[in-house]
PDB file of C-alpha atoms in Angstrom:
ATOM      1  CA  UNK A   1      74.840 -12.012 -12.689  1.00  0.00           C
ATOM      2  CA  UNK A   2      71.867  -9.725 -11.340  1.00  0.00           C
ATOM      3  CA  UNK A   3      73.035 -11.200  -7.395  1.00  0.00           C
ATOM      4  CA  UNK A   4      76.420  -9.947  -8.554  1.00  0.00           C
ATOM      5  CA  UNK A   5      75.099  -6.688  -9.614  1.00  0.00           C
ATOM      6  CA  UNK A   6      72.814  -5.845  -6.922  1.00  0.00           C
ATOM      7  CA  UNK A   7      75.839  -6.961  -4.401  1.00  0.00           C
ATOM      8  CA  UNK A   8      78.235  -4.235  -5.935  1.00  0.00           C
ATOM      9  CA  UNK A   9      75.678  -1.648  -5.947  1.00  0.00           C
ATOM     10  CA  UNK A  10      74.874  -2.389  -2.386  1.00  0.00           C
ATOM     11  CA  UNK A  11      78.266  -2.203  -1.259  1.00  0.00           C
ATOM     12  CA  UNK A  12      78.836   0.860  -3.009  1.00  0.00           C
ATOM     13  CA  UNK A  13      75.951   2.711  -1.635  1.00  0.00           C
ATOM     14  CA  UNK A  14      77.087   1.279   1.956  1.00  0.00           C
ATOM     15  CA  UNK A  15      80.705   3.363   1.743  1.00  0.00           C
ATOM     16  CA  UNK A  16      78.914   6.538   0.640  1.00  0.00           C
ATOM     17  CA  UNK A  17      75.831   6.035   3.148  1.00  0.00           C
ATOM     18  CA  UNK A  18      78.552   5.308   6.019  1.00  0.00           C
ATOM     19  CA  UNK A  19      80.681   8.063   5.422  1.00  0.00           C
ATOM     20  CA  UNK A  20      77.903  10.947   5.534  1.00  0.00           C
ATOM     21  CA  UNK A  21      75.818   8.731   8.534  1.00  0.00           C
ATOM     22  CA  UNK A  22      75.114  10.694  11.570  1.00  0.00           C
ATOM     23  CA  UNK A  23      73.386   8.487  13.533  1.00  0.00           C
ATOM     24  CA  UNK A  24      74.441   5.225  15.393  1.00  0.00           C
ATOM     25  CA  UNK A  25      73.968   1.948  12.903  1.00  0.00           C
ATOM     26  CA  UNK A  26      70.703  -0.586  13.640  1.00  0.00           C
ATOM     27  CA  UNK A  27      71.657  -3.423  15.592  1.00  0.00           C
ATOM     28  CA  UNK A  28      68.409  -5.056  17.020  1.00  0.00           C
ATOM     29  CA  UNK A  29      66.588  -7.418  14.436  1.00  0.00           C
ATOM     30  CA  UNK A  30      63.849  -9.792  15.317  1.00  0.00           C
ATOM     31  CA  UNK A  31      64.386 -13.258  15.064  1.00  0.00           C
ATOM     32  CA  UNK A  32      61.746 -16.228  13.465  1.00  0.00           C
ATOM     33  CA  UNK A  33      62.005 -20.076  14.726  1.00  0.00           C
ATOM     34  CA  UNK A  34      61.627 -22.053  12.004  1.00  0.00           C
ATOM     35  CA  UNK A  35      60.369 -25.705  12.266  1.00  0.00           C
ATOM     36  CA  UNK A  36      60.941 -28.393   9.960  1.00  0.00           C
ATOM     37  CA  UNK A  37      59.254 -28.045   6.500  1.00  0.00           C
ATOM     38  CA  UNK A  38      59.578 -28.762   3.097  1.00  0.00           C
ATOM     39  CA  UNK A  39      59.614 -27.214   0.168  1.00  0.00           C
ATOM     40  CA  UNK A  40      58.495 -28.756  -3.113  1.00  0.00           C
ATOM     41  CA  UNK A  41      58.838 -28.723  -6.592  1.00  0.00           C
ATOM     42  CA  UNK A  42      55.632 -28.864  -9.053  1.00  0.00           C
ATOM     43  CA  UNK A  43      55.605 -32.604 -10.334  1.00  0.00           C
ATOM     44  CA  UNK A  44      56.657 -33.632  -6.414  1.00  0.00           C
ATOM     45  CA  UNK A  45      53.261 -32.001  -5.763  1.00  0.00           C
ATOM     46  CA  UNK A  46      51.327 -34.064  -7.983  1.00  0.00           C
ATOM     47  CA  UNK A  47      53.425 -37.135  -6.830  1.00  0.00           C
ATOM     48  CA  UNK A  48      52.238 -36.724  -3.633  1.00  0.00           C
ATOM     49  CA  UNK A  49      48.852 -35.740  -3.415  1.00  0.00           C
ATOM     50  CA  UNK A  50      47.832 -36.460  -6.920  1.00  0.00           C
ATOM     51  CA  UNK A  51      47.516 -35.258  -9.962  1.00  0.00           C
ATOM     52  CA  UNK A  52      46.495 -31.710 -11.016  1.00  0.00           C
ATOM     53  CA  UNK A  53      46.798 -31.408  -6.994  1.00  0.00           C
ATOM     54  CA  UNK A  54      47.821 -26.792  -5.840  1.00  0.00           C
ATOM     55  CA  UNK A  55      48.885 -26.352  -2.387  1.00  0.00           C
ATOM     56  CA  UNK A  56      46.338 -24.338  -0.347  1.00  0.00           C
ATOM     57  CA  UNK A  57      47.593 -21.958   1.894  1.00  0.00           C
ATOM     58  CA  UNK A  58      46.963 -22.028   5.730  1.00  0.00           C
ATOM     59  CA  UNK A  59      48.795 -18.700   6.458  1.00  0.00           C
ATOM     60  CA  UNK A  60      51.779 -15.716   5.345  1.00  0.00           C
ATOM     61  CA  UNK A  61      55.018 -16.345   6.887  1.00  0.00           C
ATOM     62  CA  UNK A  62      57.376 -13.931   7.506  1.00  0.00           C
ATOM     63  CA  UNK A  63      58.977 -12.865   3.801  1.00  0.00           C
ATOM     64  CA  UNK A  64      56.613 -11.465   1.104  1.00  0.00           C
ATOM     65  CA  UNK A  65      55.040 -14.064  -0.957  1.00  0.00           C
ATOM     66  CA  UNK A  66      55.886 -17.282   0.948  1.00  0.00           C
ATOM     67  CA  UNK A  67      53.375 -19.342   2.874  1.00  0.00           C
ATOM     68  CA  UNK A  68      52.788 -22.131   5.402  1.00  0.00           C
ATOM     69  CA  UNK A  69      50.298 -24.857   3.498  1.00  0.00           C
ATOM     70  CA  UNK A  70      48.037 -27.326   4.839  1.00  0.00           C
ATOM     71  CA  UNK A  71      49.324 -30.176   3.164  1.00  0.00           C
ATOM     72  CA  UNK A  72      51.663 -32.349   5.661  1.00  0.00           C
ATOM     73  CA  UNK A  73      54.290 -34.824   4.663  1.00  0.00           C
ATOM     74  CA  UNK A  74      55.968 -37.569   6.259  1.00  0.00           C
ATOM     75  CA  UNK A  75      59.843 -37.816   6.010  1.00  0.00           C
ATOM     76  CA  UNK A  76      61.725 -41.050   6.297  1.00  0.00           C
ATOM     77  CA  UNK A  77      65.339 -42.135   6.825  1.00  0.00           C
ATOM     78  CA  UNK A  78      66.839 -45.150   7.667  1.00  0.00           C
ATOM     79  CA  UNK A  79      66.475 -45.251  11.363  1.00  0.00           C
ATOM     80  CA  UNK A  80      63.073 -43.675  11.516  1.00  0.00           C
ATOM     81  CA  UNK A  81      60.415 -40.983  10.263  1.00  0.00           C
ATOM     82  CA  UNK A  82      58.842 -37.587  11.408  1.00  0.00           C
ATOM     83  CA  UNK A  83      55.191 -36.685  10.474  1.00  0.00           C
ATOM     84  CA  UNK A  84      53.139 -33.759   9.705  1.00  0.00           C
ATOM     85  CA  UNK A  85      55.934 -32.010   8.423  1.00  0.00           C
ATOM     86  CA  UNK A  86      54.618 -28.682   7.211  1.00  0.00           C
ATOM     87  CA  UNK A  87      55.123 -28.112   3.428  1.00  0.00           C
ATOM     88  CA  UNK A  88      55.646 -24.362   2.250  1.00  0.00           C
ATOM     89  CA  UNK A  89      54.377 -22.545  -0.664  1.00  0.00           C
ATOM     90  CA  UNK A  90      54.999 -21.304  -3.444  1.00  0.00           C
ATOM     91  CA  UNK A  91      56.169 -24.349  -5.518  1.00  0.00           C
ATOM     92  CA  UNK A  92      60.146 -24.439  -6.268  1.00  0.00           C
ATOM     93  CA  UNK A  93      62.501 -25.798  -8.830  1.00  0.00           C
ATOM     94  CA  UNK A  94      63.559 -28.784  -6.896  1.00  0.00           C
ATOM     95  CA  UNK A  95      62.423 -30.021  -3.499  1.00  0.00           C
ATOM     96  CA  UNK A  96      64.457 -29.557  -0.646  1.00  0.00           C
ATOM     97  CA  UNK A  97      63.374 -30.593   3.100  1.00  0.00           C
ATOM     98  CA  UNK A  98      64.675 -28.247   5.953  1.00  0.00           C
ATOM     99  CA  UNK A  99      64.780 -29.907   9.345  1.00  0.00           C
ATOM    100  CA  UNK A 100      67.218 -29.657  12.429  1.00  0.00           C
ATOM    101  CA  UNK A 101      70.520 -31.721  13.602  1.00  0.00           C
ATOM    102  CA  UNK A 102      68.328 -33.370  16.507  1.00  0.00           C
ATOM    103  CA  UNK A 103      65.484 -34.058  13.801  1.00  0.00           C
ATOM    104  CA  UNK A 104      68.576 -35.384  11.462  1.00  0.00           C
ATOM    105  CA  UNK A 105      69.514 -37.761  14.429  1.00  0.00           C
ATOM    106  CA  UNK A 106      66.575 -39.341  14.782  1.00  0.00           C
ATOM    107  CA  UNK A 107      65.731 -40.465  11.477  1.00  0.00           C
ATOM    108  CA  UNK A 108      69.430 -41.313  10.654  1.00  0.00           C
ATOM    109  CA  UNK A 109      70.898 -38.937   8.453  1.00  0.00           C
ATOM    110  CA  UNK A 110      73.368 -36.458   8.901  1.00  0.00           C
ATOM    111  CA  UNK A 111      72.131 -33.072   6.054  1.00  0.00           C
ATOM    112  CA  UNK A 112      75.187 -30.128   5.970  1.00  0.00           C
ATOM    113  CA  UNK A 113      74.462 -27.000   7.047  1.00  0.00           C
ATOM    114  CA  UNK A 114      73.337 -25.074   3.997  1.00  0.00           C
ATOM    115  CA  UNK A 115      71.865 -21.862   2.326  1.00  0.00           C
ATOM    116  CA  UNK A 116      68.759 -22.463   1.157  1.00  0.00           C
ATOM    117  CA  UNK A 117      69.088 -23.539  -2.401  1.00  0.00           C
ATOM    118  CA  UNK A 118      72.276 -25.034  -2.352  1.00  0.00           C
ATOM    119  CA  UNK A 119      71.350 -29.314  -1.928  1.00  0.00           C
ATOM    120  CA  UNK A 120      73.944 -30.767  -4.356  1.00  0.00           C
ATOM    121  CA  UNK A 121      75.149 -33.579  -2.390  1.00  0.00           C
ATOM    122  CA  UNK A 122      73.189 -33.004   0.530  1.00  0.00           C
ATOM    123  CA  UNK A 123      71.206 -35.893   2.156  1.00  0.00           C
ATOM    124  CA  UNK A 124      68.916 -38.421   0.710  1.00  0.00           C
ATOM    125  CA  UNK A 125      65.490 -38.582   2.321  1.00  0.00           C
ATOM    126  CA  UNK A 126      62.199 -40.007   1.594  1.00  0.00           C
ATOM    127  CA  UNK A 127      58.904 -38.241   1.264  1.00  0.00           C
ATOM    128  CA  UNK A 128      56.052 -39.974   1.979  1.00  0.00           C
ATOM    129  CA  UNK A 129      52.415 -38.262   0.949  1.00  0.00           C
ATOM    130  CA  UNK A 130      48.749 -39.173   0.908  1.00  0.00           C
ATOM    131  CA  UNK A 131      48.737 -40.422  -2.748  1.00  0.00           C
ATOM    132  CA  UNK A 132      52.428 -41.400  -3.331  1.00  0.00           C
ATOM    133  CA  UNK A 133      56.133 -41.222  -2.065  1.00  0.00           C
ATOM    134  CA  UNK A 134      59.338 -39.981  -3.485  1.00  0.00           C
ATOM    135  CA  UNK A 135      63.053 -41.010  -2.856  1.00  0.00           C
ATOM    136  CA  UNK A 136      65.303 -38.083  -3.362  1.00  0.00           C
ATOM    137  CA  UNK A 137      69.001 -39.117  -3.699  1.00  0.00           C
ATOM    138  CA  UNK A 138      69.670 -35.648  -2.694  1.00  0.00           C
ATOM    139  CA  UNK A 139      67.911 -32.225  -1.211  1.00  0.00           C
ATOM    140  CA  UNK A 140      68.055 -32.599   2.994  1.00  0.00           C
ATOM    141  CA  UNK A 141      70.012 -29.676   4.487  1.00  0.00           C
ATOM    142  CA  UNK A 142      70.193 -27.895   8.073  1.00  0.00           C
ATOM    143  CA  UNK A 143      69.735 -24.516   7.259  1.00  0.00           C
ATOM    144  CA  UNK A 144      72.227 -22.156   8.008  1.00  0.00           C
ATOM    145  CA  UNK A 145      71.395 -18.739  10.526  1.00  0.00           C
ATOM    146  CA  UNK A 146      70.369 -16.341   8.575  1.00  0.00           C
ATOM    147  CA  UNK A 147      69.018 -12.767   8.262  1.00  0.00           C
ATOM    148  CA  UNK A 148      66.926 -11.108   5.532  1.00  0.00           C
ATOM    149  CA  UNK A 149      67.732  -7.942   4.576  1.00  0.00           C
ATOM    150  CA  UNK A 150      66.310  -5.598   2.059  1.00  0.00           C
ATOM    151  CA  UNK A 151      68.944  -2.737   0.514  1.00  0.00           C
ATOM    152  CA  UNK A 152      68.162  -0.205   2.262  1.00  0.00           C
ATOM    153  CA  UNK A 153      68.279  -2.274   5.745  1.00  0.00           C
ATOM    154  CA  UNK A 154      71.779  -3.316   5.031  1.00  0.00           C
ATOM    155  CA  UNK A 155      72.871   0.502   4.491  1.00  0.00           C
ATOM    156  CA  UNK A 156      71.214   0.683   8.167  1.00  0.00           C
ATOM    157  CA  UNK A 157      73.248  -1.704   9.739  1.00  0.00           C
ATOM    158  CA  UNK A 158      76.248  -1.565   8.083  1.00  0.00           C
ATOM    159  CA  UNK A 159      76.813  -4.955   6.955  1.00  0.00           C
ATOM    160  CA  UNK A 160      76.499  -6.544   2.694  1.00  0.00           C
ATOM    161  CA  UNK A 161      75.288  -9.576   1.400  1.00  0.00           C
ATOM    162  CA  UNK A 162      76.671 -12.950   2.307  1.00  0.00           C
ATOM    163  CA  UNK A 163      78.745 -11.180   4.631  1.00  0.00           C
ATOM    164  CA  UNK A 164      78.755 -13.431   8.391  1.00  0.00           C
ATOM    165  CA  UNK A 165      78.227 -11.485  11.151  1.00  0.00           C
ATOM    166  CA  UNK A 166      77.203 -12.709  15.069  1.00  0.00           C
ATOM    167  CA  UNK A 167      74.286 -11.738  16.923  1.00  0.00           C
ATOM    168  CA  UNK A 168      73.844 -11.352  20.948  1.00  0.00           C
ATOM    169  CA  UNK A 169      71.338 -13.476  22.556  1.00  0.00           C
ATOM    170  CA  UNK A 170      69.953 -11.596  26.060  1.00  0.00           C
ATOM    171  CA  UNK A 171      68.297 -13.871  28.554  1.00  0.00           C
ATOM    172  CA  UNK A 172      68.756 -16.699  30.775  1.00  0.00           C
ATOM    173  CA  UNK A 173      70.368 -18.885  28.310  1.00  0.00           C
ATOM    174  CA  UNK A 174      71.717 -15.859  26.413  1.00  0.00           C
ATOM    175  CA  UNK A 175      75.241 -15.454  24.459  1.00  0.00           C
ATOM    176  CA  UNK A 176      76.668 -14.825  21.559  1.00  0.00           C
ATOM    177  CA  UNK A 177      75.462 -16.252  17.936  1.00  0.00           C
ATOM    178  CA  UNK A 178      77.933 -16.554  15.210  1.00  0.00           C
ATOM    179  CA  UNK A 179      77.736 -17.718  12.075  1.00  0.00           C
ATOM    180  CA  UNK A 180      74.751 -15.993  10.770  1.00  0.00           C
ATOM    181  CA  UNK A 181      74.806 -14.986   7.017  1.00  0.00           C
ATOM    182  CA  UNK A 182      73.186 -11.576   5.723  1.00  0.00           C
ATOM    183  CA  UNK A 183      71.642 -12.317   3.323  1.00  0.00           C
ATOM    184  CA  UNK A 184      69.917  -9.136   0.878  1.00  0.00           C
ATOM    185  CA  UNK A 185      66.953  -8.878  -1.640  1.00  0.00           C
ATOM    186  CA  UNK A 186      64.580  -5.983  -2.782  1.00  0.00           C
ATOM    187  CA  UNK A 187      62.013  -8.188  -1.878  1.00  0.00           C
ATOM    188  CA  UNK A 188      62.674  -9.081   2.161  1.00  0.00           C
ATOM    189  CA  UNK A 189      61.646  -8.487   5.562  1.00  0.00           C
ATOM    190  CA  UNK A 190      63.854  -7.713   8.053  1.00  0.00           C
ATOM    191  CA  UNK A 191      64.169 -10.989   9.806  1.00  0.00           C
ATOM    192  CA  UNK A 192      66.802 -13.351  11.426  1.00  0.00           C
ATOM    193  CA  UNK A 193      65.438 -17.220  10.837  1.00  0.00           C
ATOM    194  CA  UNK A 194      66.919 -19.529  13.642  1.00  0.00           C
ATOM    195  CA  UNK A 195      66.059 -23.180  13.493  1.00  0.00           C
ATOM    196  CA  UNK A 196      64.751 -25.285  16.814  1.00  0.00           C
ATOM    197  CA  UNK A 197      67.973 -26.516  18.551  1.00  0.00           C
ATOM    198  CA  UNK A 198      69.656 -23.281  18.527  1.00  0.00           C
ATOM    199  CA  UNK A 199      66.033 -21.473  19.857  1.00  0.00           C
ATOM    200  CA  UNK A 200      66.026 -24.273  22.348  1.00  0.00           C
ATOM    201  CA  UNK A 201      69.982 -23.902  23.039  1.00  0.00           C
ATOM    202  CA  UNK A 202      69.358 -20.078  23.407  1.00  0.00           C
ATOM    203  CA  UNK A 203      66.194 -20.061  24.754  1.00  0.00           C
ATOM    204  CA  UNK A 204      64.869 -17.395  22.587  1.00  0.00           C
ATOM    205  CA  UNK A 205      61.084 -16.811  21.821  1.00  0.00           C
ATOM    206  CA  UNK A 206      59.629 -16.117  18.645  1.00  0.00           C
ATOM    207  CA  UNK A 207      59.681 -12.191  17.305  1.00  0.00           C
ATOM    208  CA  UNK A 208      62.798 -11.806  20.028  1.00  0.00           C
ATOM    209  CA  UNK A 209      65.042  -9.026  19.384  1.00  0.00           C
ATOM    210  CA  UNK A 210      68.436  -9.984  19.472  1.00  0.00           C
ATOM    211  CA  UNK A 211      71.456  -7.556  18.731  1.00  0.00           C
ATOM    212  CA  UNK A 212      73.390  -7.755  15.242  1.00  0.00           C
ATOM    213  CA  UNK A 213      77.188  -7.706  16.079  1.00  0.00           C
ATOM    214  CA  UNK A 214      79.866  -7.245  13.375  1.00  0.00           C
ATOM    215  CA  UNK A 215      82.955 -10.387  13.553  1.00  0.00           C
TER     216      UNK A 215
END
């Protein structure tokens, strides 16, 4: 109800802003790679590293309040497994590992493309830990492009939550980027999150400014 809420208000603050706007609408946002890394619930914590175990925190990430951790996992599938897989803090609901179509490939799964959040019938995936391993029948996804956007940055470029919108890639690899969800919260940074194979299909650096296009 409150997303619901905040999206009318938004969009109703976006037709007043846009009809008394003089200048020319924000277009260049910058752009995050993220890697593959996990996110876990409390009692997956204590699973695997034991119990009573916190997360410690190596370093902020890019949106207010969320941080990379030390702690490493191990994922496994049934053709394979990928190690030191970063875990992220804080603690969520449920678990849910984030990792790329190539990194999907070569552990023999296939996760959808998702918002983050949304794992109901996504792919099953094992976590392996220092003190103990968990089977989840459910909780892999690709993440989908995205951009965070706080209220007042989605007055500035025009666009409202969940709305889709493309973005140009400059470069040597460049193009255009569709697909990408905007995606608005009091609480964000301006930020586009990419995962590897489209930085690596783009070539596009991290903290690259690409250019927000309307579909």
């Amino acid at each position: 109800m409150l997303e619901e809420i905040t999206r009318s208000v938004v969009e109703e603050l976006q037709k007043q802003h846009l009809l008394i706007q003089d200048s020319p609408l924000k277009r260049d946002v910058p752009v995050s790679v993220s890697g593959r890394h996990i996110h876990l619930q409390k009692e997956h914590v204590q699973a695997l590293f034991g119990y009573g175990y916190k997360l410690t925190k190596l370093k902020e990430i890019s949106q207010p309040g969320q941080f990379a951790c030390n702690e490493k996992v191990t994922i496994q599938g049934p053709e394979g497994t990928i190690e030191n897989v970063r875990v992220l803090g804080p603690e969520r609901t449920r678990t849910q590992v984030e990792i790329s179509r190539s990194d999907g490939r070569r552990i023999g799964i296939s996760p959808p493309v998702r918002n983050s959040g949304n794992i109901l019938g996504s792919s099953p995936v094992t976590i392996i830990g220092p003190k103990g391993t968990i089977r989840l029948q459910e909780g892999c996804i690709i993440a989908d492009r995205h951009i965070h956007m706080t209220p007042q940055d989605a007055l500035d470029f025009g666009v409202m939550d969940k709305q889709k919108v493309s973005v140009l890639v400059d470069g040597e690899k460049g193009g255009v980027m569709g697909q990408v969800t905007i995606r608005v919260k009091e609480n964000y940074a301006l930020d586009m999150h990419i995962d590897t194979d489209d930085a690596n299909a783009f070539g596009i650096r991290e903290n690259q400014q690409l250019k927000l296009l309307i579909e």
